[in-house]
mmCIF file with all atom_site columns, C-alpha atoms and ligand atoms in Angstrom:
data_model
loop_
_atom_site.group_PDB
_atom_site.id
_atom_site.type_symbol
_atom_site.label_atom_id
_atom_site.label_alt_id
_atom_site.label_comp_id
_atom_site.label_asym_id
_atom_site.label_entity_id
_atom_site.label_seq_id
_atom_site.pdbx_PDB_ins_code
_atom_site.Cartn_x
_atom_site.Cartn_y
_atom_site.Cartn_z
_atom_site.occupancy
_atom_site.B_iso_or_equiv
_atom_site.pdbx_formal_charge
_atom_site.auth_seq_id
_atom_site.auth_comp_id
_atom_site.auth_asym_id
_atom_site.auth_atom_id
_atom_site.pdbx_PDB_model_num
ATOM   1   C  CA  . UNK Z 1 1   ? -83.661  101.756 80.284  1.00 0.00 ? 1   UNK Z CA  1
ATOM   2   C  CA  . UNK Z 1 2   ? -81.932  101.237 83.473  1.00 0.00 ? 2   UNK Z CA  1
ATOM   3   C  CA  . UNK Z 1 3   ? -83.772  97.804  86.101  1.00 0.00 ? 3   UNK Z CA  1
ATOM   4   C  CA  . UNK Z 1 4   ? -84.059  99.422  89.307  1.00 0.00 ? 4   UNK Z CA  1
ATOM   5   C  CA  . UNK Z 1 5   ? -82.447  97.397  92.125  1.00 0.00 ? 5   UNK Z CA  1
ATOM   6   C  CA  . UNK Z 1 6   ? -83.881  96.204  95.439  1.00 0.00 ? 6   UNK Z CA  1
ATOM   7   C  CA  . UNK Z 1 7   ? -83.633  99.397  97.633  1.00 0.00 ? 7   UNK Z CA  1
ATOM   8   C  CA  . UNK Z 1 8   ? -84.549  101.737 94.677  1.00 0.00 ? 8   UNK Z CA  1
ATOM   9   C  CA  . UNK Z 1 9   ? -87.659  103.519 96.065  1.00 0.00 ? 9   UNK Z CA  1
ATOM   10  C  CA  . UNK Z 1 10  ? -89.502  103.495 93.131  1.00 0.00 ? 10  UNK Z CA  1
ATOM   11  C  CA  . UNK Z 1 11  ? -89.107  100.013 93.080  1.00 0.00 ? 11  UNK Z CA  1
ATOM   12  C  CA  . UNK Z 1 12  ? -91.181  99.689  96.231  1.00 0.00 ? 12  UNK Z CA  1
ATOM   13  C  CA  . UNK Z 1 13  ? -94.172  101.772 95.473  1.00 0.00 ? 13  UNK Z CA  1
ATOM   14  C  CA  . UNK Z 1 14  ? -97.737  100.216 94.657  1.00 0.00 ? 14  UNK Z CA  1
ATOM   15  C  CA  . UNK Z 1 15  ? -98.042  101.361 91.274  1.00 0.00 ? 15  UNK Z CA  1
ATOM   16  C  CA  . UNK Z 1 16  ? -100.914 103.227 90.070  1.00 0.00 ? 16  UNK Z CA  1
ATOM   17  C  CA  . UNK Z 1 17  ? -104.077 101.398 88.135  1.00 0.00 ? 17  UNK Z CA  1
ATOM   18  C  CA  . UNK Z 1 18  ? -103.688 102.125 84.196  1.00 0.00 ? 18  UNK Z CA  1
ATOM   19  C  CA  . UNK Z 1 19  ? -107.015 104.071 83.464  1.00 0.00 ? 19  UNK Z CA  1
ATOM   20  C  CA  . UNK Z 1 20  ? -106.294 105.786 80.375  1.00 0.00 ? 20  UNK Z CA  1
ATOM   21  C  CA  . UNK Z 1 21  ? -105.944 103.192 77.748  1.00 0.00 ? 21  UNK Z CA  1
ATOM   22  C  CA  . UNK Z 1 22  ? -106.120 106.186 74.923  1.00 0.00 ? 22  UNK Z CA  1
ATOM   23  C  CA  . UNK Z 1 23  ? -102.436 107.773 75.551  1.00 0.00 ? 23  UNK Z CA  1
ATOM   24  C  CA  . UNK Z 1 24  ? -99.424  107.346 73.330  1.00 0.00 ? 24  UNK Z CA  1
ATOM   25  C  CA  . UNK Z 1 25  ? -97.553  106.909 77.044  1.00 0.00 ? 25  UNK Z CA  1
ATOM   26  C  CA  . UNK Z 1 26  ? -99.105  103.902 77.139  1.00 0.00 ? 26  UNK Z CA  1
ATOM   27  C  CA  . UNK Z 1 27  ? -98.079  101.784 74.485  1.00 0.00 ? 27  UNK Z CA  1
ATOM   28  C  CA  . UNK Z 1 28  ? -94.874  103.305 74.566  1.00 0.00 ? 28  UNK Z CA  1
ATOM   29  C  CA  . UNK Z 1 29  ? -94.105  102.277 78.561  1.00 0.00 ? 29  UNK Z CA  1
ATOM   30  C  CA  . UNK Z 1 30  ? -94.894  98.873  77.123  1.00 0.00 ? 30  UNK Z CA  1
ATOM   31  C  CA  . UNK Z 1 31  ? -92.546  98.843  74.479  1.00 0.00 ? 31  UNK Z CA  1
ATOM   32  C  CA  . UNK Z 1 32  ? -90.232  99.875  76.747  1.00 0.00 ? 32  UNK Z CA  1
ATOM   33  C  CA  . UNK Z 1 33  ? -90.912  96.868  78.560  1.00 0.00 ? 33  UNK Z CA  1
ATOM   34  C  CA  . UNK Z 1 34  ? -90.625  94.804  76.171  1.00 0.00 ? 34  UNK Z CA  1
ATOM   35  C  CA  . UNK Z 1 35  ? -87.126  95.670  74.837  1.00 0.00 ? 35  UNK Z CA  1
ATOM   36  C  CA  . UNK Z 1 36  ? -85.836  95.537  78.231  1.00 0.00 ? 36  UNK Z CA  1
ATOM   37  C  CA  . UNK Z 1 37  ? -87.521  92.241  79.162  1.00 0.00 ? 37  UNK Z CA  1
ATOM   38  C  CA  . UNK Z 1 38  ? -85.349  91.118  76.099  1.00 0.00 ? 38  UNK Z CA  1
ATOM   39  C  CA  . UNK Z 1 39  ? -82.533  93.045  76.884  1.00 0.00 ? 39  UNK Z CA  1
ATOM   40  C  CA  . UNK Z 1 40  ? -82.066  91.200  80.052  1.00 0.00 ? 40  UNK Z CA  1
ATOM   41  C  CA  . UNK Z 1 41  ? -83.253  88.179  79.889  1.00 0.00 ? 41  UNK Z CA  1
ATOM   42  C  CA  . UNK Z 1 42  ? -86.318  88.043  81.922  1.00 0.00 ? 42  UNK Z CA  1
ATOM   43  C  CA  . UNK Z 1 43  ? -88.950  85.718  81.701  1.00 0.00 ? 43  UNK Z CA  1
ATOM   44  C  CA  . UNK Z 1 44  ? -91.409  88.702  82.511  1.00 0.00 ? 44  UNK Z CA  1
ATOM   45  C  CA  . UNK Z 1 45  ? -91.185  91.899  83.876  1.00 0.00 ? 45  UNK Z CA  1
ATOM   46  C  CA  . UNK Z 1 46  ? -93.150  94.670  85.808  1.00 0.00 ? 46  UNK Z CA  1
ATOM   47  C  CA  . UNK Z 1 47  ? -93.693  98.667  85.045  1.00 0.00 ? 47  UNK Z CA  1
ATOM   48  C  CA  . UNK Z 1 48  ? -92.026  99.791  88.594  1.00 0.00 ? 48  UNK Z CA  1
ATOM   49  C  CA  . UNK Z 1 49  ? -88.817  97.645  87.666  1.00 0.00 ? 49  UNK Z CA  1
ATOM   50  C  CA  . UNK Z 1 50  ? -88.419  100.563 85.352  1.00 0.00 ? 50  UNK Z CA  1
ATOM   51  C  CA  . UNK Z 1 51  ? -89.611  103.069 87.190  1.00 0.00 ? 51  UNK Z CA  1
ATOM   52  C  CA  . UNK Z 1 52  ? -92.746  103.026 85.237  1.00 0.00 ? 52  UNK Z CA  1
ATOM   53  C  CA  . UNK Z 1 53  ? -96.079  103.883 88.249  1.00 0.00 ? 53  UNK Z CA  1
ATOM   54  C  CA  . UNK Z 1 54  ? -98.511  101.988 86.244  1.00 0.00 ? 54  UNK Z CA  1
ATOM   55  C  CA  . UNK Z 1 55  ? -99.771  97.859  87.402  1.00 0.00 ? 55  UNK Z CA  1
ATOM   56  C  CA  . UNK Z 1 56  ? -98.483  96.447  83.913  1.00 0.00 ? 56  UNK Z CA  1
ATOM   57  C  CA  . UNK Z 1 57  ? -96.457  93.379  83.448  1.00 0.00 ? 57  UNK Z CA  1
ATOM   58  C  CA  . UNK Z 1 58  ? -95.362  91.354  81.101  1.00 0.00 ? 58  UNK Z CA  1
ATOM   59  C  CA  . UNK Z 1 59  ? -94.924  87.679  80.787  1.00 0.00 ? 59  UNK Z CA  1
ATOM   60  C  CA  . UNK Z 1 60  ? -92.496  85.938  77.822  1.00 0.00 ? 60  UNK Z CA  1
ATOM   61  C  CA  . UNK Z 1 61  ? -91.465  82.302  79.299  1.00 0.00 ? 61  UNK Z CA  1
ATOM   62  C  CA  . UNK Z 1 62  ? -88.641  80.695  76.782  1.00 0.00 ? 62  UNK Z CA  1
ATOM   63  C  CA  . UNK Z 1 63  ? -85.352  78.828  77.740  1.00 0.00 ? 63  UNK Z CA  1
ATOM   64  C  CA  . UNK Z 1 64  ? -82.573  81.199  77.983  1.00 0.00 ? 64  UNK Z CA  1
ATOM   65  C  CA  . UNK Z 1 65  ? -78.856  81.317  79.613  1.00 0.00 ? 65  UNK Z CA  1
ATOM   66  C  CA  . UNK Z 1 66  ? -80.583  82.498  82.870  1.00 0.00 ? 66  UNK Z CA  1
ATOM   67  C  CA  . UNK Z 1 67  ? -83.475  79.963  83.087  1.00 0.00 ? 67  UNK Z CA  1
ATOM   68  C  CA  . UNK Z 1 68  ? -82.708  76.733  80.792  1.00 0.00 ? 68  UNK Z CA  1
ATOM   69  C  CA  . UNK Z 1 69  ? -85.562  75.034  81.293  1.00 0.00 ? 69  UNK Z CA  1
ATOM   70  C  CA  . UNK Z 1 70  ? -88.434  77.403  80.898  1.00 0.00 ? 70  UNK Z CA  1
ATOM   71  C  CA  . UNK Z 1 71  ? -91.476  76.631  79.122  1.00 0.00 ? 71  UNK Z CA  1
ATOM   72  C  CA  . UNK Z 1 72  ? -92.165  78.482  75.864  1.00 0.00 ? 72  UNK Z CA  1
ATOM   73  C  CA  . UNK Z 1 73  ? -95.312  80.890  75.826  1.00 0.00 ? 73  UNK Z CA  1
ATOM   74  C  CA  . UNK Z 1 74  ? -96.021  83.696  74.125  1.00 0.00 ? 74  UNK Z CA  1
ATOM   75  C  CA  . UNK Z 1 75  ? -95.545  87.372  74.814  1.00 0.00 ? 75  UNK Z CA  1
ATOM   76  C  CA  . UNK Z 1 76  ? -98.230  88.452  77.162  1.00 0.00 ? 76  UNK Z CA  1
ATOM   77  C  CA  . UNK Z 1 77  ? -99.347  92.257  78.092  1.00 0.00 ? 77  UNK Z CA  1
ATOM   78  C  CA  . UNK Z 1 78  ? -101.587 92.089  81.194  1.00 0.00 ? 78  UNK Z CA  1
ATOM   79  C  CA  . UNK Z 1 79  ? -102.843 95.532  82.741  1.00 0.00 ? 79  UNK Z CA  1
ATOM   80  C  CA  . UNK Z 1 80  ? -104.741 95.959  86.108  1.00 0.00 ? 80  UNK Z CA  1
ATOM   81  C  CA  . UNK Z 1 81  ? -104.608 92.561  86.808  1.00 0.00 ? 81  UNK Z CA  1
ATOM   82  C  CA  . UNK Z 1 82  ? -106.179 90.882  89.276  1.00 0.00 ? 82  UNK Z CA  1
ATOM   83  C  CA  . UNK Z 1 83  ? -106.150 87.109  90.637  1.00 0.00 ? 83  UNK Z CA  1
ATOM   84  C  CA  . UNK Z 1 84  ? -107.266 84.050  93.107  1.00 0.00 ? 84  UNK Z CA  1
ATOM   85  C  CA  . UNK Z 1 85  ? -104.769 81.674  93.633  1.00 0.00 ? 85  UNK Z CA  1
ATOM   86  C  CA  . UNK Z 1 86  ? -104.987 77.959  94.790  1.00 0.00 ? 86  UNK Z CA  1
ATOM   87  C  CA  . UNK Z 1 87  ? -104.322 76.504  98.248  1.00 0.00 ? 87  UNK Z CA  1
ATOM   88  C  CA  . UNK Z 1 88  ? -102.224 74.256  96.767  1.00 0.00 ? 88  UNK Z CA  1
ATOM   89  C  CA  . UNK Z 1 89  ? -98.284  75.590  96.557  1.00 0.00 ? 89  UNK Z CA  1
ATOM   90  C  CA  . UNK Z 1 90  ? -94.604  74.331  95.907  1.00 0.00 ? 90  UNK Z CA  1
ATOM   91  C  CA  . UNK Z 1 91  ? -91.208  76.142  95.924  1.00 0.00 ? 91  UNK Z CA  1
ATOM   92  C  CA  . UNK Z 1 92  ? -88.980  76.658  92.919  1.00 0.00 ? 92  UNK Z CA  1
ATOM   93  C  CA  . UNK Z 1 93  ? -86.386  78.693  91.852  1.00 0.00 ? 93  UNK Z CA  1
ATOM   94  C  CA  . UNK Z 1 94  ? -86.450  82.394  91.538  1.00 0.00 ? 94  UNK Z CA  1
ATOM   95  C  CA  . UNK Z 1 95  ? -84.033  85.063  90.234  1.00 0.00 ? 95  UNK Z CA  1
ATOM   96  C  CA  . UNK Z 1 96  ? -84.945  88.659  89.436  1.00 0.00 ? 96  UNK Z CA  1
ATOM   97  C  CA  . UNK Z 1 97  ? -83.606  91.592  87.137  1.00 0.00 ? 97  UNK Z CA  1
ATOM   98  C  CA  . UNK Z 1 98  ? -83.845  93.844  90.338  1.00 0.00 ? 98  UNK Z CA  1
ATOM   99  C  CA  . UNK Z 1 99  ? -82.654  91.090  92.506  1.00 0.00 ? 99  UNK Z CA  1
ATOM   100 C  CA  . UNK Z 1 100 ? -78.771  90.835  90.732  1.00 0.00 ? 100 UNK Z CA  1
ATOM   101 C  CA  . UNK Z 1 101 ? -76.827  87.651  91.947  1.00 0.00 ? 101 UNK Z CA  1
ATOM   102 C  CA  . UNK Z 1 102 ? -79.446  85.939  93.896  1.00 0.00 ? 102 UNK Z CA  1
ATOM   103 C  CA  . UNK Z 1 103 ? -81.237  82.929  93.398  1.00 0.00 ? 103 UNK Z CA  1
ATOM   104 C  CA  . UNK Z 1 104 ? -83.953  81.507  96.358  1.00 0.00 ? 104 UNK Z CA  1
ATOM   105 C  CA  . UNK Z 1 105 ? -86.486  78.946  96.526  1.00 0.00 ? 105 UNK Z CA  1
ATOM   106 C  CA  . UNK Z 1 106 ? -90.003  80.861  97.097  1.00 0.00 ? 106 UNK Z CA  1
ATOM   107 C  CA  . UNK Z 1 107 ? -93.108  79.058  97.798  1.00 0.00 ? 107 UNK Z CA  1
ATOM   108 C  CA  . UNK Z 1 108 ? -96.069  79.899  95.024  1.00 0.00 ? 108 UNK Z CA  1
ATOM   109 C  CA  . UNK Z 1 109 ? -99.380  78.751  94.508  1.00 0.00 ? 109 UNK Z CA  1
ATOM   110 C  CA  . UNK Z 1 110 ? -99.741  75.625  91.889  1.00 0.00 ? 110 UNK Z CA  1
ATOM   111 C  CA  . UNK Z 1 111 ? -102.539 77.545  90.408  1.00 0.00 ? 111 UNK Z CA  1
ATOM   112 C  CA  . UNK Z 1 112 ? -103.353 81.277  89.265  1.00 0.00 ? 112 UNK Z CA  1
ATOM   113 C  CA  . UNK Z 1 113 ? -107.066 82.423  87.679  1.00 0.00 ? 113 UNK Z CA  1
ATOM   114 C  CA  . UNK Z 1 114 ? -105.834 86.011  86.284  1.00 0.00 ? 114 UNK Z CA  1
ATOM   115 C  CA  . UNK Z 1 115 ? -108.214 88.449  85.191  1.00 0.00 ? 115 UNK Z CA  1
ATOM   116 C  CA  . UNK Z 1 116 ? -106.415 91.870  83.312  1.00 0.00 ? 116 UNK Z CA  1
ATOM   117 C  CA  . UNK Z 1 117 ? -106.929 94.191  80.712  1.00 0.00 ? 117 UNK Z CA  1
ATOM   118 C  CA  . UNK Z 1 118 ? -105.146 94.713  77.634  1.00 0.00 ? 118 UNK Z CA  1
ATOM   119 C  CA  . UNK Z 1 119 ? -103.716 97.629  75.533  1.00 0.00 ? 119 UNK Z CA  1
ATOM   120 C  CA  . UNK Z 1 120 ? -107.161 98.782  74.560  1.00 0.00 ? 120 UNK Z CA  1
ATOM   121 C  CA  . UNK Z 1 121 ? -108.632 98.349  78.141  1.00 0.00 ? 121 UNK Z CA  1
ATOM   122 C  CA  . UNK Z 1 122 ? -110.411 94.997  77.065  1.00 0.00 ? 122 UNK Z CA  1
ATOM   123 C  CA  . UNK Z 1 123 ? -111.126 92.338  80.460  1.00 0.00 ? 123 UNK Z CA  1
ATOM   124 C  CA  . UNK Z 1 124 ? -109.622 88.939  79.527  1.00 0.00 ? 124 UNK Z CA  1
ATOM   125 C  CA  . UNK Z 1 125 ? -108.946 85.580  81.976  1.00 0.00 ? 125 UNK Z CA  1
ATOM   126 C  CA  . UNK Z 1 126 ? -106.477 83.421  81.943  1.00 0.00 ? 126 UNK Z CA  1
ATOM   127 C  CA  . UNK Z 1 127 ? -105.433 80.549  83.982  1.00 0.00 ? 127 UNK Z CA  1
ATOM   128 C  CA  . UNK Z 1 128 ? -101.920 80.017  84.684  1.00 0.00 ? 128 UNK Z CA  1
ATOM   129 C  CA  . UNK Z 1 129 ? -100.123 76.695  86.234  1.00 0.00 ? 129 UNK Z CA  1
ATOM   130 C  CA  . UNK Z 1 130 ? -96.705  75.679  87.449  1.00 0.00 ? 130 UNK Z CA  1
ATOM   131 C  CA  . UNK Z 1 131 ? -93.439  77.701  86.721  1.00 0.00 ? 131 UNK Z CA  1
ATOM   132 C  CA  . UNK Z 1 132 ? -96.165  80.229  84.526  1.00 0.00 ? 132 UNK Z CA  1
ATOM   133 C  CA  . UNK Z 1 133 ? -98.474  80.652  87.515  1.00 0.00 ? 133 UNK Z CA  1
ATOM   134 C  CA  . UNK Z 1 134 ? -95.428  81.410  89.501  1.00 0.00 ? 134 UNK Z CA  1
ATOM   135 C  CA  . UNK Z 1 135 ? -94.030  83.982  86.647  1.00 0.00 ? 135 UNK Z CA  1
ATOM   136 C  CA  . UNK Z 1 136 ? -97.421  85.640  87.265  1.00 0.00 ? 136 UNK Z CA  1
ATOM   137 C  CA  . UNK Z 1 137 ? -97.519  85.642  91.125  1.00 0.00 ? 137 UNK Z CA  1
ATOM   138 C  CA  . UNK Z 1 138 ? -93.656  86.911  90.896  1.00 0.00 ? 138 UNK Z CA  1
ATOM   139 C  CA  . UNK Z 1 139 ? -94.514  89.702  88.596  1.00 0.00 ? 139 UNK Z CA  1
ATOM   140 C  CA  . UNK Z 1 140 ? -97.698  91.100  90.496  1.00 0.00 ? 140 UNK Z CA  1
ATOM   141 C  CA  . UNK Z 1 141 ? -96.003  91.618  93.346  1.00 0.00 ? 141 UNK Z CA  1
ATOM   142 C  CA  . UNK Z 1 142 ? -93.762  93.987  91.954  1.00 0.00 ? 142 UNK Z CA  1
ATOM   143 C  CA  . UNK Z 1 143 ? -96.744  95.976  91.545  1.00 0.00 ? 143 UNK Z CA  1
ATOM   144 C  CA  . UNK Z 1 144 ? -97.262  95.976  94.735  1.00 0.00 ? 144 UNK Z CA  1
ATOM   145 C  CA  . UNK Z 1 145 ? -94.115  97.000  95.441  1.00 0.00 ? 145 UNK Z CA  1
ATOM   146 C  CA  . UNK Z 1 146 ? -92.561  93.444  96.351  1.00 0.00 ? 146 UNK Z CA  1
ATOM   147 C  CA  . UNK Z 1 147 ? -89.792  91.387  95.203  1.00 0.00 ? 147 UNK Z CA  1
ATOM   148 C  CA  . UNK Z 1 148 ? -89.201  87.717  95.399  1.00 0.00 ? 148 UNK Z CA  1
ATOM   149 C  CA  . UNK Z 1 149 ? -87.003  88.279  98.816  1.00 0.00 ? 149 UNK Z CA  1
ATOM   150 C  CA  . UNK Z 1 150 ? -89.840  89.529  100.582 1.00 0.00 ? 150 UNK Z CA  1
ATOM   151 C  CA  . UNK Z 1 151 ? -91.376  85.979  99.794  1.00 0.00 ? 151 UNK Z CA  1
ATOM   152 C  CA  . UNK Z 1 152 ? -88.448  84.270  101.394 1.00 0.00 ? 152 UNK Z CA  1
ATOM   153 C  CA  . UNK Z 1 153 ? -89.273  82.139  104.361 1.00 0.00 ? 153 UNK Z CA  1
ATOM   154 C  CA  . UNK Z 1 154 ? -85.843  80.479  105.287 1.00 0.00 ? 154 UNK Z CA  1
ATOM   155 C  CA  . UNK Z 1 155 ? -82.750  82.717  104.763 1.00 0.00 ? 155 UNK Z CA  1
ATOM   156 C  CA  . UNK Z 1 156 ? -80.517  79.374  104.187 1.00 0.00 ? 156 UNK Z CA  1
ATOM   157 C  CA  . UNK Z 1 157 ? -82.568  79.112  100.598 1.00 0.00 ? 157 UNK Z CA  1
ATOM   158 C  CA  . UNK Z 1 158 ? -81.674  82.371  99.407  1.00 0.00 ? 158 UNK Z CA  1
ATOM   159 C  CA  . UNK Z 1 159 ? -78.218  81.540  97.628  1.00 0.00 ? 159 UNK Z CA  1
ATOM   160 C  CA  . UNK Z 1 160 ? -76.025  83.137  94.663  1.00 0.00 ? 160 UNK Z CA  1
ATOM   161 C  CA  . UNK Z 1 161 ? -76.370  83.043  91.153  1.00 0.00 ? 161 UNK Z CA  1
ATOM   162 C  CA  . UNK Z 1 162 ? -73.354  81.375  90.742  1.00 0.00 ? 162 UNK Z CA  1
ATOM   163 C  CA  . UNK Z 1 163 ? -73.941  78.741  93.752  1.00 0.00 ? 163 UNK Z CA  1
ATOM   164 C  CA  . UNK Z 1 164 ? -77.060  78.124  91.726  1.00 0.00 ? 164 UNK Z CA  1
ATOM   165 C  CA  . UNK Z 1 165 ? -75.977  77.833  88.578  1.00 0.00 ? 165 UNK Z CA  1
ATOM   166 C  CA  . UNK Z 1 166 ? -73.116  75.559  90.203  1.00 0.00 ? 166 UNK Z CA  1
ATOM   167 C  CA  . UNK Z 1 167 ? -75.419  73.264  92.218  1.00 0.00 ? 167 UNK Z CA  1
ATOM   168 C  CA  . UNK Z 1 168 ? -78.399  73.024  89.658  1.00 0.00 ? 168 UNK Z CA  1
ATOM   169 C  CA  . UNK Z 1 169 ? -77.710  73.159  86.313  1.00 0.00 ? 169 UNK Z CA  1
HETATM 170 ZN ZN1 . LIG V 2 .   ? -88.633  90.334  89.398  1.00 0.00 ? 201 LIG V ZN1 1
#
């Protein structure tokens, strides 16, 4: 259950739309998610972070050691999503499992409308604000083969883990 690391190949691939929502490989990628999305720490995490070529992520928001002040929400599975963001944005703090030892401010929209599938291939929406919208936005773009440093627009707001956890908490 190894996080691939910024550079990884794999890591950098758009993954593959889920379109058999029947297999045993399915559920089983996601509860291989899930353990290391608690594992680690994350407040969500993406399929390709794993290695896994299929556009699933997950989203658990709760305060931990690595993000104090998160929001609580529960433990969402969203497959083949897709999503129209506000104008509107703001910047806040990001880290990443793939990203170890970096902390940057990335601009994100306010505002997310997601729609996505679930385990059995059923369409649901959701809307998502603030630090969850941003969760979201951070997430799908590792299916696209993104992380957060891609998103960075000023170099001198991309700082370390411990300069963050220094300066900010
Ligand atoms: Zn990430």
């Amino acid at each position: 259950m190894q996080i691939l690391t910024l550079g990884h190949p794999d890591l950098h691939k758009v993954a593959a739309e889920v379109t058999d929502f029947s297999s045993d490989e399915l559920l089983s990628d996601i509860n291989t998610l899930k353990s290391a999305m608690k594992k680690h720490g994350g407040m969500g995490i993406a399929g390709p972070q794993l290695g896994i070529d299929r556009r699933i992520l997950l989203i658990h928001s709760k305060p931990n050691k690595r993000y104090p002040h998160a929001p609580h929400s529960d433990l969402m599975v969203l497959i083949n999503p897709q999503f129209q963001e506000n104008i509107d944005q703001e910047e806040g703090w990001e880290g990443c499992l793939s990203v170890p030892g970096l902390r940057s401010l990335v601009s994100r929209s306010t505002e997310v409308s997601v729609k996505y599938q679930d385990e059995a291939g059923d369409w649901h929406e959701e809307h998502f604000e603030g630090f969850m919208a941003r969760i979201f936005l951070h997430e799908n773009d590792h299916l696209d083969g993104m992380t957060f440093v891609n998103k960075v627009s000023d170099n001198s707001k991309l700082i370390s883990e411990m300069e963050y956890f220094r300066q900010y908490s």
